[in-house]
GROMACS .gro file of C-alpha atoms in nm:
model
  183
    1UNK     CA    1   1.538  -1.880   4.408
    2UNK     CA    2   1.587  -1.479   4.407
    3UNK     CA    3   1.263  -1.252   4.410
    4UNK     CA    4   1.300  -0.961   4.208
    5UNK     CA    5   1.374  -0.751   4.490
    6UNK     CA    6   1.673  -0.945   4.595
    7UNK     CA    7   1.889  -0.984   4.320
    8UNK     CA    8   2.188  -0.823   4.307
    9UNK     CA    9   2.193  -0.446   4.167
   10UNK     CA   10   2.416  -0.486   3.872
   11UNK     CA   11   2.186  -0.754   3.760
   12UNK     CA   12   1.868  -0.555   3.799
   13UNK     CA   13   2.082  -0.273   3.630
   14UNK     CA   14   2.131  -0.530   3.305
   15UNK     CA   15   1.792  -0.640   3.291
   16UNK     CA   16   1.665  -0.252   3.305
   17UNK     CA   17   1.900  -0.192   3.006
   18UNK     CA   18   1.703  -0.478   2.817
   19UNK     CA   19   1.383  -0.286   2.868
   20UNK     CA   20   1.242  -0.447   3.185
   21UNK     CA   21   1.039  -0.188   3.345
   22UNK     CA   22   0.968  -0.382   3.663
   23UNK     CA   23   1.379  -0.438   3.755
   24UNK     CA   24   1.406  -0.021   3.689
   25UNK     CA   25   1.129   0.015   3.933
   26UNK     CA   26   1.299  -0.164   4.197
   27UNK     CA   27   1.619   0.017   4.122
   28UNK     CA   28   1.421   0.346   4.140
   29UNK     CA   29   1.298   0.249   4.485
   30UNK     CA   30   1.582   0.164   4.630
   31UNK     CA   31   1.761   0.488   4.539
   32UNK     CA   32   1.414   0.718   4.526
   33UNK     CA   33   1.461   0.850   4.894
   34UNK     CA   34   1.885   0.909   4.884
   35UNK     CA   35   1.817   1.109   4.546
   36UNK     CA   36   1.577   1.339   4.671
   37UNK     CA   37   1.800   1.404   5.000
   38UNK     CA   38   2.073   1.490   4.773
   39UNK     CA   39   1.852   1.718   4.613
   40UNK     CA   40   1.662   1.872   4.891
   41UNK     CA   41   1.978   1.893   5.051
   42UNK     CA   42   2.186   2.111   4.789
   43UNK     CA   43   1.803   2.302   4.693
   44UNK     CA   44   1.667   2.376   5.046
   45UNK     CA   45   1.282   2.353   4.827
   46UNK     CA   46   1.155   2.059   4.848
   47UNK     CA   47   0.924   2.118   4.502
   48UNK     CA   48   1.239   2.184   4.366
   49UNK     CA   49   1.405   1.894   4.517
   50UNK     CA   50   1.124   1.665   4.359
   51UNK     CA   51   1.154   1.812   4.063
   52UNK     CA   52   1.509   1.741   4.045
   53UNK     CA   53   1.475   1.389   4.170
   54UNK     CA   54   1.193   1.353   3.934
   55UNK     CA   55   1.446   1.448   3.640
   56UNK     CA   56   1.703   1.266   3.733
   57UNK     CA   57   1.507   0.909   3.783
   58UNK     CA   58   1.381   0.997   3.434
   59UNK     CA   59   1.687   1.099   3.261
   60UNK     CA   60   1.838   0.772   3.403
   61UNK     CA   61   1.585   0.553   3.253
   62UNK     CA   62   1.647   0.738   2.880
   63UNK     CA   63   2.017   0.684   2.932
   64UNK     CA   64   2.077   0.393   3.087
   65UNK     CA   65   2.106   0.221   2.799
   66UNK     CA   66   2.455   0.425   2.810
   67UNK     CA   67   2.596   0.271   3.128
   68UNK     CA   68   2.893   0.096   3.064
   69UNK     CA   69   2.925  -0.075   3.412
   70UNK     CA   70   2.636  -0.176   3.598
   71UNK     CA   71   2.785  -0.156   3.968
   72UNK     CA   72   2.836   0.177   3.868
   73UNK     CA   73   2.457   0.282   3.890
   74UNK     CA   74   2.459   0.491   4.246
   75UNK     CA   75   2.705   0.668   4.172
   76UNK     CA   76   2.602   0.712   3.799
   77UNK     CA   77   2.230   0.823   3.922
   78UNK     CA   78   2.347   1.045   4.224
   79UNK     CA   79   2.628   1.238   3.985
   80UNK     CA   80   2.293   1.336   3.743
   81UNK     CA   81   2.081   1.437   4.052
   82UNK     CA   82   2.357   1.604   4.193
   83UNK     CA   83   2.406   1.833   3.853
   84UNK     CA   84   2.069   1.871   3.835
   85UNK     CA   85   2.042   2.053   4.207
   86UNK     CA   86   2.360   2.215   4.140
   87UNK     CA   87   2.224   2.398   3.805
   88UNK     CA   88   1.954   2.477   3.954
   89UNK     CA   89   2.118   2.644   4.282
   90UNK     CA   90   2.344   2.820   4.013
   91UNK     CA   91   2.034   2.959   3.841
   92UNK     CA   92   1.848   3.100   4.114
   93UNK     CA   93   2.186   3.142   4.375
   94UNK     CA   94   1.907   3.031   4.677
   95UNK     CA   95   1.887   3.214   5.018
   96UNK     CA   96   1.783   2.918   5.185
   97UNK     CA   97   2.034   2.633   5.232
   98UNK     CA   98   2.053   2.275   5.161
   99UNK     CA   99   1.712   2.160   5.355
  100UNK     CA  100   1.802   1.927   5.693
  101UNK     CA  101   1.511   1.737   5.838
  102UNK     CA  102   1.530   1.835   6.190
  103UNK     CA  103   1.183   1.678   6.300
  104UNK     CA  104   1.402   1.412   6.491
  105UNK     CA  105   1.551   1.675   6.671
  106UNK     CA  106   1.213   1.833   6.779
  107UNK     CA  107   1.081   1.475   6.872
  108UNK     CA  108   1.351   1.444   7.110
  109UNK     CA  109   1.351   1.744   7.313
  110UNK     CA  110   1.178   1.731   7.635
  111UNK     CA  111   0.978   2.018   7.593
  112UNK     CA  112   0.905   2.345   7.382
  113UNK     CA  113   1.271   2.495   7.517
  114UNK     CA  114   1.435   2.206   7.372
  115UNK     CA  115   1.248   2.201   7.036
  116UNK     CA  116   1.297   2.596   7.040
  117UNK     CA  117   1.680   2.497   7.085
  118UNK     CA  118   1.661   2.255   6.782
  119UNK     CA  119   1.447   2.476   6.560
  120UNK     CA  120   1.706   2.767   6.610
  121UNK     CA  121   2.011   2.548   6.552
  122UNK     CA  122   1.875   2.415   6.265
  123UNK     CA  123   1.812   2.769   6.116
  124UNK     CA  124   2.190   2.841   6.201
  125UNK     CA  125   2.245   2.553   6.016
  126UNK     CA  126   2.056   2.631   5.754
  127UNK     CA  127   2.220   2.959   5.704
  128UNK     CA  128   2.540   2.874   5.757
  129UNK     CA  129   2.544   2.644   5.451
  130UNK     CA  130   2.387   2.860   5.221
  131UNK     CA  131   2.686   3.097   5.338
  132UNK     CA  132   2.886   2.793   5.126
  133UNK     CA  133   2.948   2.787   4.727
  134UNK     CA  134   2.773   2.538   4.552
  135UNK     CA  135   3.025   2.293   4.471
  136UNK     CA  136   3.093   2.302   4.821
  137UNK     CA  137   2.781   2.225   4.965
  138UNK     CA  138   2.711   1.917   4.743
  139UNK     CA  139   3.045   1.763   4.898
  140UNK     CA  140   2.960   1.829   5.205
  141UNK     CA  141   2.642   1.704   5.179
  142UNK     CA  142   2.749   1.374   4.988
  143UNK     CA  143   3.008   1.329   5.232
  144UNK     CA  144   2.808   1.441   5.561
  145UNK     CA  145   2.466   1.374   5.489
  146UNK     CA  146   2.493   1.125   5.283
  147UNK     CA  147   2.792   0.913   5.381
  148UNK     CA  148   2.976   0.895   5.041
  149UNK     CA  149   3.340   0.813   5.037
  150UNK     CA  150   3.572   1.131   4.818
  151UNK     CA  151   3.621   0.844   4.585
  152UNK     CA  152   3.243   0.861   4.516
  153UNK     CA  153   3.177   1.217   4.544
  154UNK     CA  154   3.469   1.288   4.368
  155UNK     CA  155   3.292   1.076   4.041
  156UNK     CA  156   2.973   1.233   4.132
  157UNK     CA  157   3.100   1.544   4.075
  158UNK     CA  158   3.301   1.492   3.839
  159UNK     CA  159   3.639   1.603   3.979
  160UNK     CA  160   3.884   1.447   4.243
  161UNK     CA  161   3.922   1.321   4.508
  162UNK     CA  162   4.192   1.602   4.649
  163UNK     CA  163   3.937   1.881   4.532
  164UNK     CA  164   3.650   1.712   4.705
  165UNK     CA  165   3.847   1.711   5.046
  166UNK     CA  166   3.958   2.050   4.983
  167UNK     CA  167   3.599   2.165   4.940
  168UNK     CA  168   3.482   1.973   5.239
  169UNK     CA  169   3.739   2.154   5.420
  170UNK     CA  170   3.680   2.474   5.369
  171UNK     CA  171   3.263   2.395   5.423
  172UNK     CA  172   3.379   2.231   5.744
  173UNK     CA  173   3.553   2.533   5.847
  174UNK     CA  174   3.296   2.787   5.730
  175UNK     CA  175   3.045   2.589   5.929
  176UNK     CA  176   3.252   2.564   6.231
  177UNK     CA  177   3.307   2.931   6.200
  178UNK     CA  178   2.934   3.010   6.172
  179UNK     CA  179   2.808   2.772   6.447
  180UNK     CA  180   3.044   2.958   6.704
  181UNK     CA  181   2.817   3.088   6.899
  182UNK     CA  182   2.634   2.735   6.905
  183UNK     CA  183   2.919   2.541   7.099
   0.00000   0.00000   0.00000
């Protein structure tokens, strides 16, 4: 017999439509921690990233009712967080870039030359994407970051698949660009 935890999605997805909190909670954590890395990613603030995550998780709950295809759900949920972050870059237009968790990259160095090295490429980083437009930094973090096919970038935000390669293109090549002096 299934636990909770281990049924499929799409059925956890139906039972949340029916009201059952417990089967939205387990949706909600398994999609918690690539929602706010969406959102931290395309804010660079991580209060405004939970914030955003926050809404999103909530909105989805009040709507949900309104999902027509339960395998659907990840995409559904990342295409709200994802409009959420972008509205909010578009109201503020950020100096700081999509946020990037470099504390791997510290943890690995050998020494405080290395994590120098890693602290300064990640600022590069850092200012190299928020260098990008917003519409192309969410596809290039869904795509990069994230590891979302154009398909399903492409439905999260809502355009196509052609336009999110083109946008990932042109990120790619302002990155590369940027991170010259890096190579």
């Amino acid at each position: 017999m299934h636990t909770d935890t281990a049924l499929p999605e799409s059925v956890l997805v139906e039972r949340a439509q029916d009201g059952d909190d417990r089967a939205f909670e387990i949706l909600v954590r398994r999609h918690q921690d690539a929602v706010y890395r969406i959102a931290l990613r395309t804010l660079g603030d991580a209060a405004e990233a939970r914030d955003a995550a926050q809404e999103a998780l909530i909105t989805a709950w009040r709507r949900l009712p309104d999902l027509r295809d339960p395998k659907a759900f990840p995409a559904w949920l990342y295409r709200m967080v994802g409009r959420l972050a972008l509205n909010a870059l578009r109201a503020r237009r950020p100096e700081d870039p999509a946020e990037e968790d470099h504390k791997g990259l510290r943890e690995r160095g050998a020494g405080p030359a290395d994590s120098a090295l890693a602290t300064d490429l990640h600022e590069a980083l850092r200012e190299a994407l928020s260098g990008l437009p917003p519409p192309q930094r969410i596809c290039w973090v869904l795509r990069e970051m994230e590891g979302l096919g154009y398909e399903e970038i492409a439905e999260i935000v809502d355009t196509t698949p052609t336009a999110v390669r083109g946008r990932i293109h042109r990120a790619r090549t302002h990155l590369v660009e940027a991170l010259e002096p890096w190579r």
